[in-house]
Short mmCIF file of C-alpha atoms in Angstrom, two decimals:
data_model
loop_
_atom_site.label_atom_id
_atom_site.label_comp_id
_atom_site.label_asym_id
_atom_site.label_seq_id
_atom_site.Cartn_x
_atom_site.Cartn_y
_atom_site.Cartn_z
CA UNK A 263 -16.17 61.86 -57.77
CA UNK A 264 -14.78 59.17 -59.42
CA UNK A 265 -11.08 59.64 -58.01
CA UNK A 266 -12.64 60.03 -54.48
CA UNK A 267 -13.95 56.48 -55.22
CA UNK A 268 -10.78 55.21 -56.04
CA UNK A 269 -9.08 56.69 -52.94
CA UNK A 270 -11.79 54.66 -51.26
CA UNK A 271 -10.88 51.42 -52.72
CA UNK A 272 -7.34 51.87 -52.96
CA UNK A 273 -7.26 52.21 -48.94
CA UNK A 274 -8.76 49.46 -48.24
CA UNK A 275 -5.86 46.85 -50.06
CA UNK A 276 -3.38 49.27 -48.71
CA UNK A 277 -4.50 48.23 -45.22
CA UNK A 278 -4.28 44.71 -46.04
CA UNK A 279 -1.11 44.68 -47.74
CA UNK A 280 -1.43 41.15 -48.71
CA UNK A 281 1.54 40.68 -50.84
CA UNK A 282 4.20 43.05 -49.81
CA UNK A 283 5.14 43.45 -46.17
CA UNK A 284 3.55 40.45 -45.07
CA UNK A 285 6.35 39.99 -42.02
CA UNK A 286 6.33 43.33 -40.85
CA UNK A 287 2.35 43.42 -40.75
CA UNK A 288 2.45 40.70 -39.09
CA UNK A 289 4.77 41.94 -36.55
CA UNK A 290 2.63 44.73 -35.83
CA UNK A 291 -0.54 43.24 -35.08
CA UNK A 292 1.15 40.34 -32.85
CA UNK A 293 2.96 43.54 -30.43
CA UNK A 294 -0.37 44.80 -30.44
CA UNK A 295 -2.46 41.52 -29.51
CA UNK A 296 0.86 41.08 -26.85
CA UNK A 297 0.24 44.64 -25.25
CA UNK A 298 -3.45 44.16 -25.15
CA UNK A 299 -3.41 39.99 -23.86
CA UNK A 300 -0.18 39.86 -21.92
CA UNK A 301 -1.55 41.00 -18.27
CA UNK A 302 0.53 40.24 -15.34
CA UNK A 303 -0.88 37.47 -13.52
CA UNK A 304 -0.03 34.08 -11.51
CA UNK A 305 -0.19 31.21 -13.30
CA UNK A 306 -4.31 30.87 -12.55
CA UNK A 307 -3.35 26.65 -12.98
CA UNK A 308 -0.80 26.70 -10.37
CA UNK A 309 -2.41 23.95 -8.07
CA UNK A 310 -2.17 24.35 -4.23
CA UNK A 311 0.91 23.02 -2.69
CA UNK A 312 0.37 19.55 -0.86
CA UNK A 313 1.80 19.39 2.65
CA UNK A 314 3.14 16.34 4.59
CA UNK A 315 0.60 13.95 5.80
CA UNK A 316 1.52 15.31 9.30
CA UNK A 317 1.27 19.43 8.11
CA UNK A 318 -1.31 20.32 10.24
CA UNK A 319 -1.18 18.33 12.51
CA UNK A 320 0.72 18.77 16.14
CA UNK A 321 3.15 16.34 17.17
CA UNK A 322 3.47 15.29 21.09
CA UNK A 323 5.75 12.89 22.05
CA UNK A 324 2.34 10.82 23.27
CA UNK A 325 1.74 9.41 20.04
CA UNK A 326 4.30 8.83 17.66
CA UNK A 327 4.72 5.69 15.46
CA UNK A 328 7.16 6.06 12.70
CA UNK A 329 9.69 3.35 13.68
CA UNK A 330 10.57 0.26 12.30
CA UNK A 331 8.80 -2.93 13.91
CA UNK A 332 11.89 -5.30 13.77
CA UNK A 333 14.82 -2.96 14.93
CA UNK A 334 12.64 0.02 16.07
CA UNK A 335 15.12 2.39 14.08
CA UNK A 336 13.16 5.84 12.91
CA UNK A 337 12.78 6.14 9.48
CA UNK A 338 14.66 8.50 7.50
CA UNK A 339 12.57 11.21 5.29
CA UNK A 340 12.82 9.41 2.17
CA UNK A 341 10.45 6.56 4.00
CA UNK A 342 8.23 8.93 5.35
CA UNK A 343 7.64 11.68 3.17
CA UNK A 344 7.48 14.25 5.63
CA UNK A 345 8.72 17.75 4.98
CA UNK A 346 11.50 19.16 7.09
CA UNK A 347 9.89 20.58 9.94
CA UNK A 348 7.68 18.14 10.42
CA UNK A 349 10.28 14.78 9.74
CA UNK A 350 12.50 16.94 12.44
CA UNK A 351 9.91 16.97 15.34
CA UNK A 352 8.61 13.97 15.32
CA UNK A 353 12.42 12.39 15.44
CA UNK A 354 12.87 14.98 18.52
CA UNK A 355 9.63 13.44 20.22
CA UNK A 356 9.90 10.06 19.44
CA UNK A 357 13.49 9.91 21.42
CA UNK A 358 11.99 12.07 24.09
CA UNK A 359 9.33 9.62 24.57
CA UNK A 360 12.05 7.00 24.34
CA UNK A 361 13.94 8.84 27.16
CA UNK A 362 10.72 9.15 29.33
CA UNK A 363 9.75 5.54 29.32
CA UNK A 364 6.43 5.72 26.85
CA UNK A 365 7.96 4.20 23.70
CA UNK A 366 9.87 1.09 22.97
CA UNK A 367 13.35 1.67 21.56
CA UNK A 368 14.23 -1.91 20.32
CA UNK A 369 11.09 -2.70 18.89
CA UNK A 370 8.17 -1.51 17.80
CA UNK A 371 4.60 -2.01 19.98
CA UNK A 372 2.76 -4.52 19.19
CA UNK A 373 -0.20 -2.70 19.68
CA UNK A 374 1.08 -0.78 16.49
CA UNK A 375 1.81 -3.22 14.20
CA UNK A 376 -1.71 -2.84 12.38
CA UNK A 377 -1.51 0.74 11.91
CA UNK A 378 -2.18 1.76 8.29
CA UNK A 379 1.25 1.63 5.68
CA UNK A 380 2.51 5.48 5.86
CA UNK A 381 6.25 4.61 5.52
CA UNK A 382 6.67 3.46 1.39
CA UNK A 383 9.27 0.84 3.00
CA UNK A 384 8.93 -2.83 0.91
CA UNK A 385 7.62 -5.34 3.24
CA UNK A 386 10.87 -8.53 2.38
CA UNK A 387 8.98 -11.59 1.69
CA UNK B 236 4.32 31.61 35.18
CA UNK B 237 5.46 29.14 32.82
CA UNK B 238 3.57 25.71 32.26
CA UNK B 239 5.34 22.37 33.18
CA UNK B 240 4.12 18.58 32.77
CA UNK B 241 5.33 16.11 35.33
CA UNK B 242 5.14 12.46 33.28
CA UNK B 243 5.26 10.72 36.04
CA UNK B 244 5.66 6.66 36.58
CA UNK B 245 4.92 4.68 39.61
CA UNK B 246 5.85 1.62 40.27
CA UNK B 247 2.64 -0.92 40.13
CA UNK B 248 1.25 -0.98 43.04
CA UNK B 249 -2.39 -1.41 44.69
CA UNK B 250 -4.75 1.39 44.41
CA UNK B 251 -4.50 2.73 48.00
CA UNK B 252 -0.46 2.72 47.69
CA UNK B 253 -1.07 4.53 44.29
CA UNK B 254 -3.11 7.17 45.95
CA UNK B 255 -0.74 7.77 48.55
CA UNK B 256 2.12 7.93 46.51
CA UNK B 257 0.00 10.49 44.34
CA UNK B 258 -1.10 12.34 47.27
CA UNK B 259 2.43 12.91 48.57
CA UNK B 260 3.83 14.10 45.47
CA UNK B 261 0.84 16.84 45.03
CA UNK B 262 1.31 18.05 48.19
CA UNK B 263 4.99 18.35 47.39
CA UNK B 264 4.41 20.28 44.67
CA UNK B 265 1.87 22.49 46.41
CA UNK B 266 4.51 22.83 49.40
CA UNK B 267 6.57 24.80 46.96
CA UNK B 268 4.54 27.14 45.47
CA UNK B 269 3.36 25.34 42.02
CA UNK B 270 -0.19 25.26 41.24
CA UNK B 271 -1.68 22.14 40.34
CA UNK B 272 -3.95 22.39 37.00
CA UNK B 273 -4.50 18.85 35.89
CA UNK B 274 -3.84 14.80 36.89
CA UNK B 275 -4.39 12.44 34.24
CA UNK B 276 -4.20 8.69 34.69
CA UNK B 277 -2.82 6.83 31.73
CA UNK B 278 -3.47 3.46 32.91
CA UNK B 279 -1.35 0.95 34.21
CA UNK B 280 0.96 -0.99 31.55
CA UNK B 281 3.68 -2.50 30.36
CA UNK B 282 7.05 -0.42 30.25
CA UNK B 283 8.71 -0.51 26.78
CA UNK B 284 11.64 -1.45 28.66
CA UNK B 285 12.84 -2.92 32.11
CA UNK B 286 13.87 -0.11 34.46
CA UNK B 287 15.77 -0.31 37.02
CA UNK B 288 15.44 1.89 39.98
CA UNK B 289 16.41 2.16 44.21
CA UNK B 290 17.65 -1.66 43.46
CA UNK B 291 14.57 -2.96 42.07
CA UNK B 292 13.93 -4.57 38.37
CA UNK B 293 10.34 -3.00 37.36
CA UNK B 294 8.46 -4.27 33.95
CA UNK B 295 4.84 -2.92 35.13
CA UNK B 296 4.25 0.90 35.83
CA UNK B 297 1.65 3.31 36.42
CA UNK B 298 1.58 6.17 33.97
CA UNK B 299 0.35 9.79 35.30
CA UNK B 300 0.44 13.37 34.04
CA UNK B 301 0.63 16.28 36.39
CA UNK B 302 0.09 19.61 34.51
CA UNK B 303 1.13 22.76 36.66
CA UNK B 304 2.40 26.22 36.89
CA UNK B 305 5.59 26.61 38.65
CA UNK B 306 8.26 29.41 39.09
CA UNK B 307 11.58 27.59 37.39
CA UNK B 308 13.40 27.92 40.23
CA UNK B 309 11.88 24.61 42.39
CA UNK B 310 12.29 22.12 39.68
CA UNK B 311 15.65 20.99 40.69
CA UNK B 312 14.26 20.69 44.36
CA UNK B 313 11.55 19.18 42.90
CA UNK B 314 13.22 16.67 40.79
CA UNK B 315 15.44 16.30 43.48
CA UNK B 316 12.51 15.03 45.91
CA UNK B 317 11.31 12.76 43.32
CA UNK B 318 14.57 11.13 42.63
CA UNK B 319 14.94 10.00 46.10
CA UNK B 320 10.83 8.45 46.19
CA UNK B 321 11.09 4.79 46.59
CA UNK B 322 7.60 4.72 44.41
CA UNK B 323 8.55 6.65 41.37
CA UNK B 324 10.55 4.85 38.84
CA UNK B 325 10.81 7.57 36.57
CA UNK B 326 9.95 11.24 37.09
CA UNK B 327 10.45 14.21 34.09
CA UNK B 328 9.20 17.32 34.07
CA UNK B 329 8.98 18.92 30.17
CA UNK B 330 7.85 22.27 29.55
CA UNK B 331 4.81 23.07 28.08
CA UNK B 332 4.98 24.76 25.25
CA UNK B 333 1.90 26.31 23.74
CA UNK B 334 1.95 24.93 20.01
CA UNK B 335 -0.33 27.46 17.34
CA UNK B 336 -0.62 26.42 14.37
CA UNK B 337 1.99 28.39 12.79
CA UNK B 338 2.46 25.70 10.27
CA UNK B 339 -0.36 26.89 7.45
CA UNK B 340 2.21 29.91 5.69
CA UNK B 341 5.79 28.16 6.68
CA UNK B 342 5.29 24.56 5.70
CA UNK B 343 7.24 23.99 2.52
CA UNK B 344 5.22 20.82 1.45
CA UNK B 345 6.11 16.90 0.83
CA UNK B 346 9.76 16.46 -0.03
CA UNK B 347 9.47 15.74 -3.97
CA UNK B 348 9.93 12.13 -5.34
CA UNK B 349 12.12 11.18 -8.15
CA UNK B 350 11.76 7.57 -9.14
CA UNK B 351 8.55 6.89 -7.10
CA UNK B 352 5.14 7.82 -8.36
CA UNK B 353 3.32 7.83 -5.44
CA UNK B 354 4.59 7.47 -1.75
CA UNK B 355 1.39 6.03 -0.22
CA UNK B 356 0.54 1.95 -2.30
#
Protein backbone atom coordinates (compact mmCIF):
# COMPACT_ATOMS: atom_id res chain seq x y z
CA UNK A 1 0.00 0.00 0.00
CA UNK A 2 2.27 2.39 1.04
CA UNK A 3 4.76 2.00 -2.05
CA UNK A 4 1.65 2.17 -4.38
CA UNK A 5 1.22 5.62 -2.70
CA UNK A 6 4.50 6.67 -3.41
CA UNK A 7 4.34 5.60 -7.09
CA UNK A 8 1.36 7.92 -6.98
CA UNK A 9 3.17 10.89 -5.81
CA UNK A 10 6.33 10.30 -7.39
CA UNK A 11 4.42 10.55 -10.94
CA UNK A 12 3.03 13.41 -10.50
CA UNK A 13 6.69 15.65 -10.07
CA UNK A 14 7.97 13.37 -12.73
CA UNK A 15 5.40 14.93 -15.08
CA UNK A 16 6.33 18.29 -14.09
CA UNK A 17 9.91 17.98 -14.17
CA UNK A 18 10.45 21.35 -12.79
CA UNK A 19 14.11 21.41 -12.37
CA UNK A 20 15.69 19.13 -14.83
CA UNK A 21 14.71 19.23 -18.47
CA UNK A 22 13.09 22.40 -18.31
CA UNK A 23 14.09 23.21 -22.27
CA UNK A 24 13.18 20.08 -23.63
CA UNK A 25 9.67 20.13 -21.77
CA UNK A 26 9.21 23.06 -22.95
CA UNK A 27 9.88 22.12 -26.43
CA UNK A 28 7.40 19.53 -26.31
CA UNK A 29 4.42 21.21 -25.22
CA UNK A 30 5.10 24.35 -27.66
CA UNK A 31 5.19 21.47 -31.00
CA UNK A 32 2.18 20.33 -29.49
CA UNK A 33 0.23 23.77 -28.90
CA UNK A 34 1.87 24.48 -32.78
CA UNK A 35 0.22 21.21 -34.25
CA UNK A 36 -3.00 21.82 -32.47
CA UNK A 37 -3.18 26.13 -33.15
CA UNK A 38 -1.30 26.43 -36.39
CA UNK A 39 -4.37 25.87 -39.00
CA UNK A 40 -3.90 26.98 -42.46
CA UNK A 41 -5.74 30.02 -43.03
CA UNK A 42 -5.64 33.64 -44.82
CA UNK A 43 -4.63 36.23 -42.87
CA UNK A 44 -8.54 36.80 -41.46
CA UNK A 45 -7.09 40.88 -41.09
CA UNK A 46 -6.14 41.13 -44.61
CA UNK A 47 -8.39 44.23 -45.49
CA UNK A 48 -10.07 44.38 -48.97
CA UNK A 49 -8.02 45.82 -51.67
CA UNK A 50 -9.03 49.54 -52.60
CA UNK A 51 -9.47 50.16 -56.32
CA UNK A 52 -8.95 53.41 -58.31
CA UNK A 53 -11.51 56.02 -57.85
CA UNK A 54 -12.54 55.15 -61.47
CA UNK A 55 -12.58 50.91 -60.78
CA UNK A 56 -15.94 50.42 -61.44
CA UNK A 57 -16.73 52.71 -63.25
CA UNK A 58 -16.88 52.74 -67.37
CA UNK A 59 -15.03 55.22 -69.19
CA UNK A 60 -16.54 56.81 -72.61
CA UNK A 61 -14.79 59.26 -74.29
CA UNK A 62 -18.14 61.58 -73.44
CA UNK A 63 -16.96 62.53 -70.20
CA UNK A 64 -13.53 62.68 -69.34
CA UNK A 65 -11.80 65.46 -67.31
CA UNK A 66 -8.37 64.62 -66.16
CA UNK A 67 -6.38 67.37 -67.96
CA UNK A 68 -4.66 70.20 -66.86
CA UNK A 69 -6.66 73.64 -67.02
CA UNK A 70 -3.68 75.87 -68.16
CA UNK A 71 -1.92 73.63 -70.87
CA UNK A 72 -4.66 70.91 -71.10
CA UNK A 73 -1.76 68.20 -70.87
CA UNK A 74 -3.24 64.69 -69.28
CA UNK A 75 -1.94 63.91 -66.16
CA UNK A 76 0.43 61.23 -65.63
CA UNK A 77 -0.59 58.30 -63.00
CA UNK A 78 1.31 59.62 -60.23
CA UNK A 79 -1.35 62.78 -60.33
CA UNK A 80 -4.17 60.70 -60.66
CA UNK A 81 -3.90 57.68 -58.79
CA UNK A 82 -5.47 55.49 -61.12
CA UNK A 83 -4.42 51.90 -61.56
CA UNK A 84 -3.15 50.72 -64.90
CA UNK A 85 -6.07 49.78 -66.73
CA UNK A 86 -7.99 52.33 -65.79
CA UNK A 87 -5.08 55.47 -66.11
CA UNK A 88 -4.66 53.66 -69.77
CA UNK A 89 -8.32 54.13 -71.00
CA UNK A 90 -9.15 57.13 -70.01
CA UNK A 91 -5.74 58.59 -71.81
CA UNK A 92 -7.09 56.46 -74.98
CA UNK A 93 -10.58 58.33 -74.69
CA UNK A 94 -9.64 61.55 -73.78
CA UNK A 95 -7.46 61.88 -77.23
CA UNK A 96 -10.26 60.17 -79.05
CA UNK A 97 -12.58 62.74 -77.88
CA UNK A 98 -9.84 65.22 -78.73
CA UNK A 99 -9.75 63.75 -82.30
CA UNK A 100 -13.62 63.85 -82.62
CA UNK A 101 -14.11 67.44 -81.73
CA UNK A 102 -15.82 67.01 -77.98
CA UNK A 103 -12.82 68.02 -75.85
CA UNK A 104 -10.50 70.93 -75.82
CA UNK A 105 -6.85 70.05 -76.38
CA UNK A 106 -5.13 73.39 -75.35
CA UNK A 107 -7.10 74.06 -72.48
CA UNK A 108 -9.23 72.82 -70.23
CA UNK A 109 -13.34 73.73 -70.30
CA UNK A 110 -14.31 76.15 -68.44
CA UNK A 111 -17.30 74.52 -67.60
CA UNK A 112 -14.83 72.12 -65.69
CA UNK A 113 -12.85 74.18 -63.81
CA UNK A 114 -15.08 73.65 -60.54
CA UNK A 115 -15.01 70.03 -60.62
CA UNK A 116 -13.95 68.53 -57.28
CA UNK A 117 -9.69 68.17 -56.70
CA UNK A 118 -9.06 64.35 -57.90
CA UNK A 119 -5.55 65.05 -59.36
CA UNK A 120 -3.08 65.58 -55.87
CA UNK A 121 -1.34 68.33 -58.25
CA UNK A 122 -0.27 71.67 -55.87
CA UNK A 123 -2.29 74.53 -56.97
CA UNK A 124 1.26 77.46 -57.47
CA UNK A 125 0.25 80.44 -55.61
CA UNK B 1 -24.20 42.67 -86.99
CA UNK B 2 -21.83 44.74 -85.25
CA UNK B 3 -22.87 48.11 -83.46
CA UNK B 4 -21.45 51.50 -84.75
CA UNK B 5 -21.94 55.22 -83.38
CA UNK B 6 -21.89 58.00 -85.90
CA UNK B 7 -20.70 61.31 -83.65
CA UNK B 8 -21.77 63.43 -85.89
CA UNK B 9 -21.29 67.51 -86.10
CA UNK B 10 -23.21 69.92 -88.14
CA UNK B 11 -22.41 73.02 -88.83
CA UNK B 12 -24.90 75.61 -86.85
CA UNK B 13 -27.51 76.13 -88.67
CA UNK B 14 -31.43 76.91 -88.26
CA UNK B 15 -33.62 74.16 -87.16
CA UNK B 16 -35.26 73.35 -90.53
CA UNK B 17 -31.61 73.19 -92.25
CA UNK B 18 -30.66 70.93 -89.22
CA UNK B 19 -33.50 68.62 -89.94
CA UNK B 20 -32.76 68.33 -93.41
CA UNK B 21 -29.30 67.79 -93.08
CA UNK B 22 -30.34 65.01 -90.44
CA UNK B 23 -32.89 63.63 -92.64
CA UNK B 24 -30.50 63.15 -95.56
CA UNK B 25 -27.90 61.49 -93.71
CA UNK B 26 -30.56 58.80 -92.16
CA UNK B 27 -31.79 58.05 -95.24
CA UNK B 28 -28.23 57.52 -96.41
CA UNK B 29 -27.62 55.24 -93.98
CA UNK B 30 -30.88 53.38 -94.48
CA UNK B 31 -30.06 53.39 -98.40
CA UNK B 32 -27.28 51.04 -97.52
CA UNK B 33 -28.55 48.56 -95.50
CA UNK B 34 -27.74 49.88 -91.73
CA UNK B 35 -30.44 49.96 -89.30
CA UNK B 36 -30.99 52.97 -87.45
CA UNK B 37 -31.38 52.30 -83.48
CA UNK B 38 -30.98 55.66 -81.86
CA UNK B 39 -30.49 59.79 -82.60
CA UNK B 40 -29.46 61.76 -79.78
CA UNK B 41 -29.15 65.53 -79.85
CA UNK B 42 -26.33 66.91 -77.76
CA UNK B 43 -27.14 70.42 -78.09
CA UNK B 44 -25.68 73.03 -79.98
CA UNK B 45 -22.21 74.50 -78.61
CA UNK B 46 -19.11 75.73 -78.75
CA UNK B 47 -16.33 73.56 -80.55
CA UNK B 48 -13.20 73.10 -78.35
CA UNK B 49 -11.47 74.21 -81.32
CA UNK B 50 -11.96 76.12 -84.73
CA UNK B 51 -12.46 73.65 -87.57
CA UNK B 52 -12.03 74.16 -90.70
CA UNK B 53 -13.96 72.42 -93.33
CA UNK B 54 -15.19 72.73 -97.49
CA UNK B 55 -13.38 76.37 -97.03
CA UNK B 56 -15.25 77.54 -94.17
CA UNK B 57 -13.87 78.63 -90.49
CA UNK B 58 -16.66 77.03 -88.02
CA UNK B 59 -16.52 77.86 -84.01
CA UNK B 60 -20.37 76.80 -83.40
CA UNK B 61 -21.59 73.15 -84.13
CA UNK B 62 -24.37 70.92 -83.62
CA UNK B 63 -23.52 67.74 -81.79
CA UNK B 64 -25.59 64.39 -82.74
CA UNK B 65 -25.25 60.66 -82.09
CA UNK B 66 -26.50 58.12 -84.53
CA UNK B 67 -26.39 54.57 -83.01
CA UNK B 68 -26.83 51.73 -85.72
CA UNK B 69 -26.17 48.30 -86.94
CA UNK B 70 -24.29 48.08 -90.06
CA UNK B 71 -22.46 45.29 -92.07
CA UNK B 72 -18.56 46.75 -92.03
CA UNK B 73 -18.39 46.77 -95.42
CA UNK B 74 -20.43 50.41 -96.17
CA UNK B 75 -18.53 52.47 -93.76
CA UNK B 76 -15.98 53.63 -96.16
CA UNK B 77 -18.93 54.49 -98.61
CA UNK B 78 -20.44 55.86 -95.85
CA UNK B 79 -17.72 57.99 -94.57
CA UNK B 80 -17.06 58.67 -97.95
CA UNK B 81 -20.66 60.36 -98.46
CA UNK B 82 -20.22 62.28 -95.38
CA UNK B 83 -16.90 63.68 -96.22
CA UNK B 84 -18.14 65.29 -99.27
CA UNK B 85 -21.61 66.96 -97.15
CA UNK B 86 -21.23 70.64 -97.22
CA UNK B 87 -23.20 70.49 -93.61
CA UNK B 88 -21.09 68.12 -91.66
CA UNK B 89 -17.95 69.47 -90.27
CA UNK B 90 -16.89 66.45 -88.74
CA UNK B 91 -18.24 62.92 -89.16
CA UNK B 92 -16.65 59.54 -87.15
CA UNK B 93 -18.03 56.50 -86.86
CA UNK B 94 -16.49 54.36 -83.57
CA UNK B 95 -17.50 50.99 -82.84
CA UNK B 96 -19.51 50.08 -80.17
CA UNK B 97 -18.16 48.00 -77.99
CA UNK B 98 -20.26 46.34 -75.34
CA UNK B 99 -18.27 47.17 -71.99
CA UNK B 100 -19.22 44.35 -68.84
CA UNK B 101 -17.93 44.96 -66.02
CA UNK B 102 -15.08 42.70 -66.16
CA UNK B 103 -13.20 44.99 -63.92
CA UNK B 104 -14.40 43.49 -60.22
CA UNK B 105 -11.61 40.18 -60.31
CA UNK B 106 -8.80 41.93 -62.74
CA UNK B 107 -8.42 45.37 -61.24
CA UNK B 108 -5.12 45.42 -59.39
CA UNK B 109 -6.05 48.46 -57.12
CA UNK B 110 -4.60 52.23 -56.60
CA UNK B 111 -0.96 52.43 -57.61
CA UNK B 112 0.75 52.58 -53.98
CA UNK B 113 2.17 55.94 -52.63
CA UNK B 114 5.52 56.40 -51.17
CA UNK B 115 6.04 59.85 -49.74
CA UNK B 116 2.33 60.91 -49.85
CA UNK B 117 -0.12 59.91 -47.19
CA UNK B 118 -3.11 60.38 -48.81
CA UNK B 119 -3.76 61.22 -52.58
CA UNK B 120 -7.14 62.97 -52.16
CA UNK B 121 -6.48 66.74 -49.50
Amino acid sequence: MLLVRRWQRLRPASNLRVDQGVRTASLESVQQQADDVLVKMENPYKQPQRGCILCNLNVDYKNTQFISPHSGRIYGRHLTGLCGRKQKEVSKAIKKAQALGFMPVTHKHPQFMKDPNICSTKRLE
Amino acid sequence: MPRYELALILKAMQRPETAAALRRTVETLMERGAVVRDLENLGERLLPYKMTKHNQRHSRGSYFLVDFYAAPSILNGLLDHLHRDVDVVRPTVLKKDEQVSTSTTTCCGAPQSKNKSSIFK
